Amino acid sequence: MIFVVGHKNPDTDSICSAIAYAELKKNLGVEAEAVRQGEVNPETAFVLEKFGVAVPELMTEWDGKKVILIDHSDVSQSIDNIDKAEIVEIIDHHKIGDITTPNPIFFLAMPVGCTATAVKILYDYHGIEIPKNIAGILLSAILSDTVIFKSPTTTEKDIKAAEDLARIAGIENLNTFGIQVKSKLSNVDEMSAEEIIKRDFKDFNMSGNKVGIGQVELVDLSIIEPRIDEILSRMREMKESEGYAGMYMMLTDIIKEGTLLLAVTDDESIVEKAFNAKLENNRVWLDRVMSRKKEIVPPLENAYSS
Ligand code: MG
Ligand code: MG
Ligand code: MG
């Protein structure tokens, strides 16, 4: 049995691409099962329910297991005790991370907006027809990761894949459906500050500095404005207790198309260096910035390394 799993704090891409890729492997005669390493978020729950797809099982013990990694190749985002598992494939759309393997593996890293686009391309490559429910969840992942094609990570391949998948899934208006999907994560009222920070949070090692970057994507930033002080104070506590050099939180407005970046860092000049903008009260508005992977991580890595 091969287990297919996305990153920690799973997003819709991590869950849906794992399910779809496990399904493709089964079609190719491989015993495979999608699992998850964390709770599914409300957006993913909505998508799975809408298309009638079961939530993958939670898996926390990986020793001796064969694993396909989806939507990441960083040790810090991956399964616990990764050295004791056998990584047999990686399918991703991020920069190449720090996972290494003792043996040659199939490693597909495509510079596209979503792993689901790569999975769709792999279905086509193998000539396997995509079932309607799988098309629906792959489409949802693409709309989610590309922020309905507004993120600068979006490529022609994502748009083409989404159009093909929408036809199979019977979704007519991609914008309407995309906003419906994205709005599921906009409901932060009943979440604690820590839940807001941790829902889509990733750890990075930047030139030896432990850096944490969270993101929430909202249909309207005013939803979260009254919570900012509370979020910042929780970020300060987490920075101290978990030994971060910098804690960052992207509050992204998907309609206005920009990000209010919250930063709690040992060295505020890092933010200035990275974004050419000054923090005021631990916050700075970054116009047009929507992508952690493309617009936040690379400039921060440069700033930490210089
Ligand atoms: Mg992801
Ligand atoms: Mg992704
Ligand atoms: Mg994401």
PDB file of C-alpha atoms and ligand atoms in Angstrom:
ATOM      1  CA  MET A   1       0.000   0.000   0.000  1.00  0.00           C
ATOM      2  CA  ILE A   2       1.223   3.471  -0.896  1.00  0.00           C
ATOM      3  CA  PHE A   3      -0.101   6.435   1.091  1.00  0.00           C
ATOM      4  CA  VAL A   4      -0.587   9.765  -0.685  1.00  0.00           C
ATOM      5  CA  VAL A   5      -0.395  12.800   1.568  1.00  0.00           C
ATOM      6  CA  GLY A   6      -0.199  16.581   1.359  1.00  0.00           C
ATOM      7  CA  HIS A   7       1.490  19.017   3.721  1.00  0.00           C
ATOM      8  CA  LYS A   8       0.763  19.793   7.372  1.00  0.00           C
ATOM      9  CA  ASN A   9      -2.141  22.207   7.954  1.00  0.00           C
ATOM     10  CA  PRO A  10      -3.674  20.789   4.811  1.00  0.00           C
ATOM     11  CA  ASP A  11      -5.366  23.131   2.361  1.00  0.00           C
ATOM     12  CA  THR A  12      -7.822  22.160  -0.361  1.00  0.00           C
ATOM     13  CA  ASP A  13      -5.017  21.415  -2.844  1.00  0.00           C
ATOM     14  CA  SER A  14      -3.187  19.150  -0.388  1.00  0.00           C
ATOM     15  CA  ILE A  15      -6.302  17.102   0.317  1.00  0.00           C
ATOM     16  CA  CYS A  16      -7.954  17.067  -3.115  1.00  0.00           C
ATOM     17  CA  SER A  17      -4.791  16.459  -5.155  1.00  0.00           C
ATOM     18  CA  ALA A  18      -3.872  13.601  -2.800  1.00  0.00           C
ATOM     19  CA  ILE A  19      -7.314  12.017  -3.304  1.00  0.00           C
ATOM     20  CA  ALA A  20      -7.200  12.487  -7.084  1.00  0.00           C
ATOM     21  CA  TYR A  21      -3.638  11.201  -7.394  1.00  0.00           C
ATOM     22  CA  ALA A  22      -4.384   8.122  -5.264  1.00  0.00           C
ATOM     23  CA  GLU A  23      -7.353   7.485  -7.590  1.00  0.00           C
ATOM     24  CA  LEU A  24      -5.091   7.770 -10.647  1.00  0.00           C
ATOM     25  CA  LYS A  25      -2.560   5.345  -9.110  1.00  0.00           C
ATOM     26  CA  LYS A  26      -5.386   2.860  -8.455  1.00  0.00           C
ATOM     27  CA  ASN A  27      -6.409   3.164 -12.109  1.00  0.00           C
ATOM     28  CA  LEU A  28      -2.830   2.324 -13.013  1.00  0.00           C
ATOM     29  CA  GLY A  29      -2.959  -0.831 -10.894  1.00  0.00           C
ATOM     30  CA  VAL A  30      -1.143   0.504  -7.820  1.00  0.00           C
ATOM     31  CA  GLU A  31      -2.589   0.012  -4.333  1.00  0.00           C
ATOM     32  CA  ALA A  32      -2.837   3.577  -3.087  1.00  0.00           C
ATOM     33  CA  GLU A  33      -4.811   5.517  -0.492  1.00  0.00           C
ATOM     34  CA  ALA A  34      -5.036   9.248   0.202  1.00  0.00           C
ATOM     35  CA  VAL A  35      -4.530  10.249   3.837  1.00  0.00           C
ATOM     36  CA  ARG A  36      -4.084  13.567   5.632  1.00  0.00           C
ATOM     37  CA  GLN A  37      -1.749  14.886   8.320  1.00  0.00           C
ATOM     38  CA  GLY A  38      -4.100  17.374   9.955  1.00  0.00           C
ATOM     39  CA  GLU A  39      -7.710  18.553  10.134  1.00  0.00           C
ATOM     40  CA  VAL A  40      -9.466  19.605   6.942  1.00  0.00           C
ATOM     41  CA  ASN A  41     -10.418  23.283   6.856  1.00  0.00           C
ATOM     42  CA  PRO A  42     -14.015  24.475   6.253  1.00  0.00           C
ATOM     43  CA  GLU A  43     -13.291  25.246   2.593  1.00  0.00           C
ATOM     44  CA  THR A  44     -12.055  21.702   1.946  1.00  0.00           C
ATOM     45  CA  ALA A  45     -14.956  20.229   3.927  1.00  0.00           C
ATOM     46  CA  PHE A  46     -17.394  22.175   1.733  1.00  0.00           C
ATOM     47  CA  VAL A  47     -15.708  21.016  -1.477  1.00  0.00           C
ATOM     48  CA  LEU A  48     -15.598  17.324  -0.469  1.00  0.00           C
ATOM     49  CA  GLU A  49     -19.215  17.388   0.603  1.00  0.00           C
ATOM     50  CA  LYS A  50     -20.358  19.180  -2.529  1.00  0.00           C
ATOM     51  CA  PHE A  51     -18.801  16.549  -4.781  1.00  0.00           C
ATOM     52  CA  GLY A  52     -19.593  13.609  -2.506  1.00  0.00           C
ATOM     53  CA  VAL A  53     -16.007  12.631  -1.741  1.00  0.00           C
ATOM     54  CA  ALA A  54     -15.038  11.145   1.644  1.00  0.00           C
ATOM     55  CA  VAL A  55     -12.578  12.943   3.925  1.00  0.00           C
ATOM     56  CA  PRO A  56      -9.267  11.000   3.932  1.00  0.00           C
ATOM     57  CA  GLU A  57      -8.190   9.294   7.158  1.00  0.00           C
ATOM     58  CA  LEU A  58      -5.790  11.066   9.498  1.00  0.00           C
ATOM     59  CA  MET A  59      -2.375   9.405   9.608  1.00  0.00           C
ATOM     60  CA  THR A  60       0.342  10.227  12.139  1.00  0.00           C
ATOM     61  CA  GLU A  61       2.501   7.043  12.202  1.00  0.00           C
ATOM     62  CA  TRP A  62       4.696   6.741   9.146  1.00  0.00           C
ATOM     63  CA  ASP A  63       7.468   4.334  10.123  1.00  0.00           C
ATOM     64  CA  GLY A  64       8.140   1.825   7.352  1.00  0.00           C
ATOM     65  CA  LYS A  65       5.370   3.191   5.114  1.00  0.00           C
ATOM     66  CA  LYS A  66       5.638   3.951   1.399  1.00  0.00           C
ATOM     67  CA  VAL A  67       4.550   7.543   0.817  1.00  0.00           C
ATOM     68  CA  ILE A  68       3.827   9.896  -2.087  1.00  0.00           C
ATOM     69  CA  LEU A  69       4.156  13.545  -1.055  1.00  0.00           C
ATOM     70  CA  ILE A  70       1.776  16.082  -2.538  1.00  0.00           C
ATOM     71  CA  ASP A  71       1.988  19.887  -2.643  1.00  0.00           C
ATOM     72  CA  HIS A  72       5.304  20.172  -0.731  1.00  0.00           C
ATOM     73  CA  SER A  73       8.915  19.025  -0.644  1.00  0.00           C
ATOM     74  CA  ASP A  74      10.021  20.675   2.612  1.00  0.00           C
ATOM     75  CA  VAL A  75      10.867  18.526   5.639  1.00  0.00           C
ATOM     76  CA  SER A  76       9.279  21.074   7.982  1.00  0.00           C
ATOM     77  CA  GLN A  77       5.891  20.722   6.241  1.00  0.00           C
ATOM     78  CA  SER A  78       6.073  16.991   5.803  1.00  0.00           C
ATOM     79  CA  ILE A  79       5.326  13.828   7.729  1.00  0.00           C
ATOM     80  CA  ASP A  80       6.912  13.256  11.141  1.00  0.00           C
ATOM     81  CA  ASN A  81      10.064  11.100  11.245  1.00  0.00           C
ATOM     82  CA  ILE A  82      10.324  11.319   7.479  1.00  0.00           C
ATOM     83  CA  ASP A  83      13.609   9.353   7.550  1.00  0.00           C
ATOM     84  CA  LYS A  84      11.745   6.270   8.733  1.00  0.00           C
ATOM     85  CA  ALA A  85       9.281   6.344   5.810  1.00  0.00           C
ATOM     86  CA  GLU A  86      10.036   5.570   2.185  1.00  0.00           C
ATOM     87  CA  ILE A  87       9.269   8.478  -0.128  1.00  0.00           C
ATOM     88  CA  VAL A  88       8.406   6.964  -3.507  1.00  0.00           C
ATOM     89  CA  GLU A  89       7.135  10.039  -5.406  1.00  0.00           C
ATOM     90  CA  ILE A  90       6.684  13.784  -5.007  1.00  0.00           C
ATOM     91  CA  ILE A  91       4.152  15.871  -6.979  1.00  0.00           C
ATOM     92  CA  ASP A  92       4.428  19.587  -6.233  1.00  0.00           C
ATOM     93  CA  HIS A  93       4.266  23.153  -7.507  1.00  0.00           C
ATOM     94  CA  HIS A  94       6.534  24.951  -5.020  1.00  0.00           C
ATOM     95  CA  LYS A  95      10.232  25.661  -5.041  1.00  0.00           C
ATOM     96  CA  ILE A  96      12.250  22.497  -4.489  1.00  0.00           C
ATOM     97  CA  GLY A  97      12.508  21.931  -0.756  1.00  0.00           C
ATOM     98  CA  ASP A  98      15.019  20.097   1.406  1.00  0.00           C
ATOM     99  CA  ILE A  99      13.652  16.553   1.281  1.00  0.00           C
ATOM    100  CA  THR A 100      16.207  14.057   0.019  1.00  0.00           C
ATOM    101  CA  THR A 101      15.816  10.371  -0.837  1.00  0.00           C
ATOM    102  CA  PRO A 102      18.298   7.498  -0.859  1.00  0.00           C
ATOM    103  CA  ASN A 103      16.855   6.128  -4.130  1.00  0.00           C
ATOM    104  CA  PRO A 104      15.754   7.624  -7.457  1.00  0.00           C
ATOM    105  CA  ILE A 105      12.074   8.622  -7.387  1.00  0.00           C
ATOM    106  CA  PHE A 106       9.443  10.136  -9.666  1.00  0.00           C
ATOM    107  CA  PHE A 107       9.568  13.835  -8.720  1.00  0.00           C
ATOM    108  CA  LEU A 108       7.300  16.179 -10.675  1.00  0.00           C
ATOM    109  CA  ALA A 109       7.628  19.847  -9.763  1.00  0.00           C
ATOM    110  CA  MET A 110       5.725  22.105 -12.134  1.00  0.00           C
ATOM    111  CA  PRO A 111       5.772  25.899 -11.925  1.00  0.00           C
ATOM    112  CA  VAL A 112       1.977  26.100 -12.028  1.00  0.00           C
ATOM    113  CA  GLY A 113      -0.585  27.632  -9.675  1.00  0.00           C
ATOM    114  CA  CYS A 114      -1.781  24.404  -8.102  1.00  0.00           C
ATOM    115  CA  THR A 115      -0.729  20.768  -7.659  1.00  0.00           C
ATOM    116  CA  ALA A 116      -4.179  19.838  -8.978  1.00  0.00           C
ATOM    117  CA  THR A 117      -3.136  21.202 -12.379  1.00  0.00           C
ATOM    118  CA  ALA A 118      -0.157  18.836 -12.402  1.00  0.00           C
ATOM    119  CA  VAL A 119      -2.427  15.942 -11.344  1.00  0.00           C
ATOM    120  CA  LYS A 120      -4.867  16.767 -14.176  1.00  0.00           C
ATOM    121  CA  ILE A 121      -1.942  16.781 -16.624  1.00  0.00           C
ATOM    122  CA  LEU A 122      -0.855  13.364 -15.271  1.00  0.00           C
ATOM    123  CA  TYR A 123      -4.360  11.939 -15.865  1.00  0.00           C
ATOM    124  CA  ASP A 124      -4.122  13.179 -19.460  1.00  0.00           C
ATOM    125  CA  TYR A 125      -0.584  11.813 -19.813  1.00  0.00           C
ATOM    126  CA  HIS A 126      -1.740   8.346 -18.757  1.00  0.00           C
ATOM    127  CA  GLY A 127      -4.925   8.595 -20.854  1.00  0.00           C
ATOM    128  CA  ILE A 128      -7.162   8.007 -17.826  1.00  0.00           C
ATOM    129  CA  GLU A 129     -10.627   9.557 -17.852  1.00  0.00           C
ATOM    130  CA  ILE A 130     -11.276  11.839 -14.858  1.00  0.00           C
ATOM    131  CA  PRO A 131     -14.438  10.932 -12.897  1.00  0.00           C
ATOM    132  CA  LYS A 132     -16.939  13.763 -12.392  1.00  0.00           C
ATOM    133  CA  ASN A 133     -16.437  14.040  -8.611  1.00  0.00           C
ATOM    134  CA  ILE A 134     -12.643  13.996  -8.951  1.00  0.00           C
ATOM    135  CA  ALA A 135     -12.888  16.724 -11.612  1.00  0.00           C
ATOM    136  CA  GLY A 136     -14.967  18.783  -9.167  1.00  0.00           C
ATOM    137  CA  ILE A 137     -12.456  18.590  -6.342  1.00  0.00           C
ATOM    138  CA  LEU A 138      -9.462  19.227  -8.630  1.00  0.00           C
ATOM    139  CA  LEU A 139     -11.242  22.266 -10.077  1.00  0.00           C
ATOM    140  CA  SER A 140     -11.954  23.536  -6.551  1.00  0.00           C
ATOM    141  CA  ALA A 141      -8.294  23.163  -5.610  1.00  0.00           C
ATOM    142  CA  ILE A 142      -7.220  25.195  -8.642  1.00  0.00           C
ATOM    143  CA  LEU A 143      -9.720  27.986  -7.904  1.00  0.00           C
ATOM    144  CA  SER A 144      -8.587  27.987  -4.278  1.00  0.00           C
ATOM    145  CA  ASP A 145      -4.809  27.985  -4.823  1.00  0.00           C
ATOM    146  CA  THR A 146      -4.907  30.506  -7.695  1.00  0.00           C
ATOM    147  CA  VAL A 147      -7.463  32.692  -5.860  1.00  0.00           C
ATOM    148  CA  ILE A 148      -9.797  32.371  -8.847  1.00  0.00           C
ATOM    149  CA  PHE A 149      -6.872  33.024 -11.240  1.00  0.00           C
ATOM    150  CA  LYS A 150      -5.964  36.353  -9.556  1.00  0.00           C
ATOM    151  CA  SER A 151      -2.784  35.087  -7.914  1.00  0.00           C
ATOM    152  CA  PRO A 152       0.421  35.802  -9.874  1.00  0.00           C
ATOM    153  CA  THR A 153       1.158  32.071  -9.583  1.00  0.00           C
ATOM    154  CA  THR A 154      -1.624  31.407 -12.118  1.00  0.00           C
ATOM    155  CA  THR A 155      -0.479  30.042 -15.482  1.00  0.00           C
ATOM    156  CA  GLU A 156      -2.174  29.231 -18.790  1.00  0.00           C
ATOM    157  CA  LYS A 157      -1.957  25.555 -17.787  1.00  0.00           C
ATOM    158  CA  ASP A 158      -4.078  26.222 -14.675  1.00  0.00           C
ATOM    159  CA  ILE A 159      -6.746  28.027 -16.674  1.00  0.00           C
ATOM    160  CA  LYS A 160      -6.828  25.320 -19.348  1.00  0.00           C
ATOM    161  CA  ALA A 161      -7.003  22.555 -16.710  1.00  0.00           C
ATOM    162  CA  ALA A 162      -9.776  24.380 -14.818  1.00  0.00           C
ATOM    163  CA  GLU A 163     -11.828  24.826 -17.996  1.00  0.00           C
ATOM    164  CA  ASP A 164     -11.512  21.125 -18.878  1.00  0.00           C
ATOM    165  CA  LEU A 165     -12.365  20.090 -15.302  1.00  0.00           C
ATOM    166  CA  ALA A 166     -15.344  22.466 -15.135  1.00  0.00           C
ATOM    167  CA  ARG A 167     -16.791  20.854 -18.261  1.00  0.00           C
ATOM    168  CA  ILE A 168     -16.453  17.366 -16.705  1.00  0.00           C
ATOM    169  CA  ALA A 169     -17.788  18.494 -13.304  1.00  0.00           C
ATOM    170  CA  GLY A 170     -20.659  20.500 -14.785  1.00  0.00           C
ATOM    171  CA  ILE A 171     -19.661  23.797 -13.172  1.00  0.00           C
ATOM    172  CA  GLU A 172     -20.743  26.693 -15.383  1.00  0.00           C
ATOM    173  CA  ASN A 173     -19.529  29.914 -13.809  1.00  0.00           C
ATOM    174  CA  LEU A 174     -15.999  29.611 -12.456  1.00  0.00           C
ATOM    175  CA  ASN A 175     -15.995  33.037 -10.806  1.00  0.00           C
ATOM    176  CA  THR A 176     -19.251  32.457  -8.929  1.00  0.00           C
ATOM    177  CA  PHE A 177     -18.206  28.985  -7.857  1.00  0.00           C
ATOM    178  CA  GLY A 178     -14.715  30.243  -6.941  1.00  0.00           C
ATOM    179  CA  ILE A 179     -16.094  32.951  -4.640  1.00  0.00           C
ATOM    180  CA  GLN A 180     -18.395  30.381  -3.053  1.00  0.00           C
ATOM    181  CA  VAL A 181     -15.372  28.159  -2.358  1.00  0.00           C
ATOM    182  CA  LYS A 182     -13.129  30.976  -1.094  1.00  0.00           C
ATOM    183  CA  SER A 183     -15.811  32.486   1.133  1.00  0.00           C
ATOM    184  CA  LYS A 184     -15.804  29.334   3.297  1.00  0.00           C
ATOM    185  CA  LEU A 185     -12.529  30.434   4.852  1.00  0.00           C
ATOM    186  CA  SER A 186     -13.692  34.005   5.394  1.00  0.00           C
ATOM    187  CA  ASN A 187     -15.699  33.091   8.457  1.00  0.00           C
ATOM    188  CA  VAL A 188     -13.205  33.868  11.221  1.00  0.00           C
ATOM    189  CA  ASP A 189     -15.733  35.031  13.822  1.00  0.00           C
ATOM    190  CA  GLU A 190     -15.810  31.795  15.732  1.00  0.00           C
ATOM    191  CA  MET A 191     -12.097  31.103  15.447  1.00  0.00           C
ATOM    192  CA  SER A 192      -9.535  31.869  18.146  1.00  0.00           C
ATOM    193  CA  ALA A 193      -6.530  34.018  17.185  1.00  0.00           C
ATOM    194  CA  GLU A 194      -4.376  30.903  17.272  1.00  0.00           C
ATOM    195  CA  GLU A 195      -6.758  29.027  14.973  1.00  0.00           C
ATOM    196  CA  ILE A 196      -6.659  31.925  12.512  1.00  0.00           C
ATOM    197  CA  ILE A 197      -2.842  31.950  12.557  1.00  0.00           C
ATOM    198  CA  LYS A 198      -2.427  28.185  12.333  1.00  0.00           C
ATOM    199  CA  ARG A 199      -5.047  27.361   9.733  1.00  0.00           C
ATOM    200  CA  ASP A 200      -2.725  27.904   6.793  1.00  0.00           C
ATOM    201  CA  PHE A 201       0.652  28.234   8.436  1.00  0.00           C
ATOM    202  CA  LYS A 202       4.032  27.097   7.193  1.00  0.00           C
ATOM    203  CA  ASP A 203       7.457  26.880   8.790  1.00  0.00           C
ATOM    204  CA  PHE A 204      10.555  27.802   6.840  1.00  0.00           C
ATOM    205  CA  ASN A 205      14.248  27.673   7.551  1.00  0.00           C
ATOM    206  CA  MET A 206      15.711  30.887   6.136  1.00  0.00           C
ATOM    207  CA  SER A 207      19.512  30.971   6.441  1.00  0.00           C
ATOM    208  CA  GLY A 208      19.271  29.250   9.815  1.00  0.00           C
ATOM    209  CA  ASN A 209      16.373  31.378  11.029  1.00  0.00           C
ATOM    210  CA  LYS A 210      13.106  29.724  11.979  1.00  0.00           C
ATOM    211  CA  VAL A 211      10.414  31.699  10.165  1.00  0.00           C
ATOM    212  CA  GLY A 212       6.661  31.086  10.323  1.00  0.00           C
ATOM    213  CA  ILE A 213       4.255  32.476   7.727  1.00  0.00           C
ATOM    214  CA  GLY A 214       0.499  32.170   7.976  1.00  0.00           C
ATOM    215  CA  GLN A 215      -2.143  33.360   5.542  1.00  0.00           C
ATOM    216  CA  VAL A 216      -5.865  33.936   5.540  1.00  0.00           C
ATOM    217  CA  GLU A 217      -7.631  34.871   2.341  1.00  0.00           C
ATOM    218  CA  LEU A 218     -10.758  36.923   2.897  1.00  0.00           C
ATOM    219  CA  VAL A 219     -13.457  38.295   0.645  1.00  0.00           C
ATOM    220  CA  ASP A 220     -13.281  41.487   2.749  1.00  0.00           C
ATOM    221  CA  LEU A 221     -10.461  42.532   5.076  1.00  0.00           C
ATOM    222  CA  SER A 222     -12.835  44.401   7.394  1.00  0.00           C
ATOM    223  CA  ILE A 223     -14.028  40.992   8.643  1.00  0.00           C
ATOM    224  CA  ILE A 224     -10.741  40.510  10.454  1.00  0.00           C
ATOM    225  CA  GLU A 225      -9.718  44.080  11.326  1.00  0.00           C
ATOM    226  CA  PRO A 226     -11.166  44.035  14.872  1.00  0.00           C
ATOM    227  CA  ARG A 227      -9.088  40.908  15.603  1.00  0.00           C
ATOM    228  CA  ILE A 228      -5.669  42.199  14.532  1.00  0.00           C
ATOM    229  CA  ASP A 229      -4.366  43.223  17.988  1.00  0.00           C
ATOM    230  CA  GLU A 230      -5.378  39.869  19.408  1.00  0.00           C
ATOM    231  CA  ILE A 231      -3.694  38.051  16.488  1.00  0.00           C
ATOM    232  CA  LEU A 232      -0.498  40.071  16.967  1.00  0.00           C
ATOM    233  CA  SER A 233      -0.308  39.317  20.661  1.00  0.00           C
ATOM    234  CA  ARG A 234      -0.762  35.589  19.991  1.00  0.00           C
ATOM    235  CA  MET A 235       1.977  35.836  17.329  1.00  0.00           C
ATOM    236  CA  ARG A 236       4.298  37.390  19.949  1.00  0.00           C
ATOM    237  CA  GLU A 237       3.594  34.541  22.371  1.00  0.00           C
ATOM    238  CA  MET A 238       4.164  31.900  19.694  1.00  0.00           C
ATOM    239  CA  LYS A 239       7.367  33.599  18.595  1.00  0.00           C
ATOM    240  CA  GLU A 240       8.742  33.381  22.138  1.00  0.00           C
ATOM    241  CA  SER A 241       7.528  29.907  23.028  1.00  0.00           C
ATOM    242  CA  GLU A 242       8.401  28.273  19.716  1.00  0.00           C
ATOM    243  CA  GLY A 243      11.654  30.092  19.017  1.00  0.00           C
ATOM    244  CA  TYR A 244      10.823  31.921  15.799  1.00  0.00           C
ATOM    245  CA  ALA A 245      13.133  34.622  14.458  1.00  0.00           C
ATOM    246  CA  GLY A 246      10.104  36.027  12.666  1.00  0.00           C
ATOM    247  CA  MET A 247       6.373  35.362  12.695  1.00  0.00           C
ATOM    248  CA  TYR A 248       4.431  36.672   9.710  1.00  0.00           C
ATOM    249  CA  MET A 249       0.746  36.649   8.968  1.00  0.00           C
ATOM    250  CA  MET A 250      -0.717  37.537   5.572  1.00  0.00           C
ATOM    251  CA  LEU A 251      -4.253  38.938   5.709  1.00  0.00           C
ATOM    252  CA  THR A 252      -5.109  38.808   2.026  1.00  0.00           C
ATOM    253  CA  ASP A 253      -8.109  40.606   0.549  1.00  0.00           C
ATOM    254  CA  ILE A 254      -9.044  38.632  -2.577  1.00  0.00           C
ATOM    255  CA  ILE A 255     -11.409  41.282  -3.932  1.00  0.00           C
ATOM    256  CA  LYS A 256      -9.157  44.332  -3.334  1.00  0.00           C
ATOM    257  CA  GLU A 257      -6.182  42.175  -4.353  1.00  0.00           C
ATOM    258  CA  GLY A 258      -3.574  42.946  -1.744  1.00  0.00           C
ATOM    259  CA  THR A 259      -2.225  41.788   1.600  1.00  0.00           C
ATOM    260  CA  LEU A 260      -2.003  43.384   5.013  1.00  0.00           C
ATOM    261  CA  LEU A 261       1.179  41.778   6.337  1.00  0.00           C
ATOM    262  CA  LEU A 262       1.502  41.413  10.113  1.00  0.00           C
ATOM    263  CA  ALA A 263       5.054  40.912  11.333  1.00  0.00           C
ATOM    264  CA  VAL A 264       6.571  40.125  14.702  1.00  0.00           C
ATOM    265  CA  THR A 265      10.289  39.852  14.178  1.00  0.00           C
ATOM    266  CA  ASP A 266      13.642  40.229  15.952  1.00  0.00           C
ATOM    267  CA  ASP A 267      14.677  42.622  13.227  1.00  0.00           C
ATOM    268  CA  GLU A 268      12.120  44.890  11.555  1.00  0.00           C
ATOM    269  CA  SER A 269      14.648  45.967   8.931  1.00  0.00           C
ATOM    270  CA  ILE A 270      14.149  42.492   7.381  1.00  0.00           C
ATOM    271  CA  VAL A 271      10.662  43.583   6.307  1.00  0.00           C
ATOM    272  CA  GLU A 272      12.002  46.826   4.888  1.00  0.00           C
ATOM    273  CA  LYS A 273      14.689  44.975   2.973  1.00  0.00           C
ATOM    274  CA  ALA A 274      12.249  42.387   1.673  1.00  0.00           C
ATOM    275  CA  PHE A 275       9.314  44.573   0.677  1.00  0.00           C
ATOM    276  CA  ASN A 276      10.729  48.081   0.521  1.00  0.00           C
ATOM    277  CA  ALA A 277       7.990  49.156   2.915  1.00  0.00           C
ATOM    278  CA  LYS A 278       8.025  50.163   6.567  1.00  0.00           C
ATOM    279  CA  LEU A 279       6.123  48.405   9.324  1.00  0.00           C
ATOM    280  CA  GLU A 280       3.829  50.577  11.403  1.00  0.00           C
ATOM    281  CA  ASN A 281       2.452  48.942  14.517  1.00  0.00           C
ATOM    282  CA  ASN A 282       3.707  45.607  13.192  1.00  0.00           C
ATOM    283  CA  ARG A 283       1.697  45.903   9.992  1.00  0.00           C
ATOM    284  CA  VAL A 284       2.123  47.005   6.402  1.00  0.00           C
ATOM    285  CA  TRP A 285      -0.218  46.971   3.394  1.00  0.00           C
ATOM    286  CA  LEU A 286       1.319  45.321   0.320  1.00  0.00           C
ATOM    287  CA  ASP A 287      -0.724  46.271  -2.723  1.00  0.00           C
ATOM    288  CA  ARG A 288      -1.310  43.497  -5.327  1.00  0.00           C
ATOM    289  CA  VAL A 289       0.536  40.944  -3.168  1.00  0.00           C
ATOM    290  CA  MET A 290      -1.451  37.704  -2.832  1.00  0.00           C
ATOM    291  CA  SER A 291       0.962  34.797  -2.980  1.00  0.00           C
ATOM    292  CA  ARG A 292       3.054  33.550  -0.064  1.00  0.00           C
ATOM    293  CA  LYS A 293       5.037  31.266  -2.351  1.00  0.00           C
ATOM    294  CA  LYS A 294       5.838  33.829  -4.998  1.00  0.00           C
ATOM    295  CA  GLU A 295       5.697  37.247  -3.326  1.00  0.00           C
ATOM    296  CA  ILE A 296       6.473  36.715   0.364  1.00  0.00           C
ATOM    297  CA  VAL A 297       8.829  33.739   0.724  1.00  0.00           C
ATOM    298  CA  PRO A 298      11.443  34.686  -1.940  1.00  0.00           C
ATOM    299  CA  PRO A 299      11.975  38.319  -0.798  1.00  0.00           C
ATOM    300  CA  LEU A 300      12.070  37.227   2.860  1.00  0.00           C
ATOM    301  CA  GLU A 301      14.622  34.511   2.046  1.00  0.00           C
ATOM    302  CA  ASN A 302      16.758  37.103   0.264  1.00  0.00           C
ATOM    303  CA  ALA A 303      16.486  39.503   3.180  1.00  0.00           C
ATOM    304  CA  TYR A 304      17.440  36.844   5.728  1.00  0.00           C
ATOM    305  CA  SER A 305      20.402  35.682   3.640  1.00  0.00           C
ATOM    306  CA  SER A 306      21.897  39.139   3.040  1.00  0.00           C
TER     307      SER A 306
HETATM  308 MG    MG B   1      -0.833  23.893  -0.298  1.00  0.00          MG
HETATM  309 MG    MG B   2      -0.894  23.983  -3.660  1.00  0.00          MG
HETATM  310 MG    MG B   3      -2.276  27.964  -0.425  1.00  0.00          MG
END
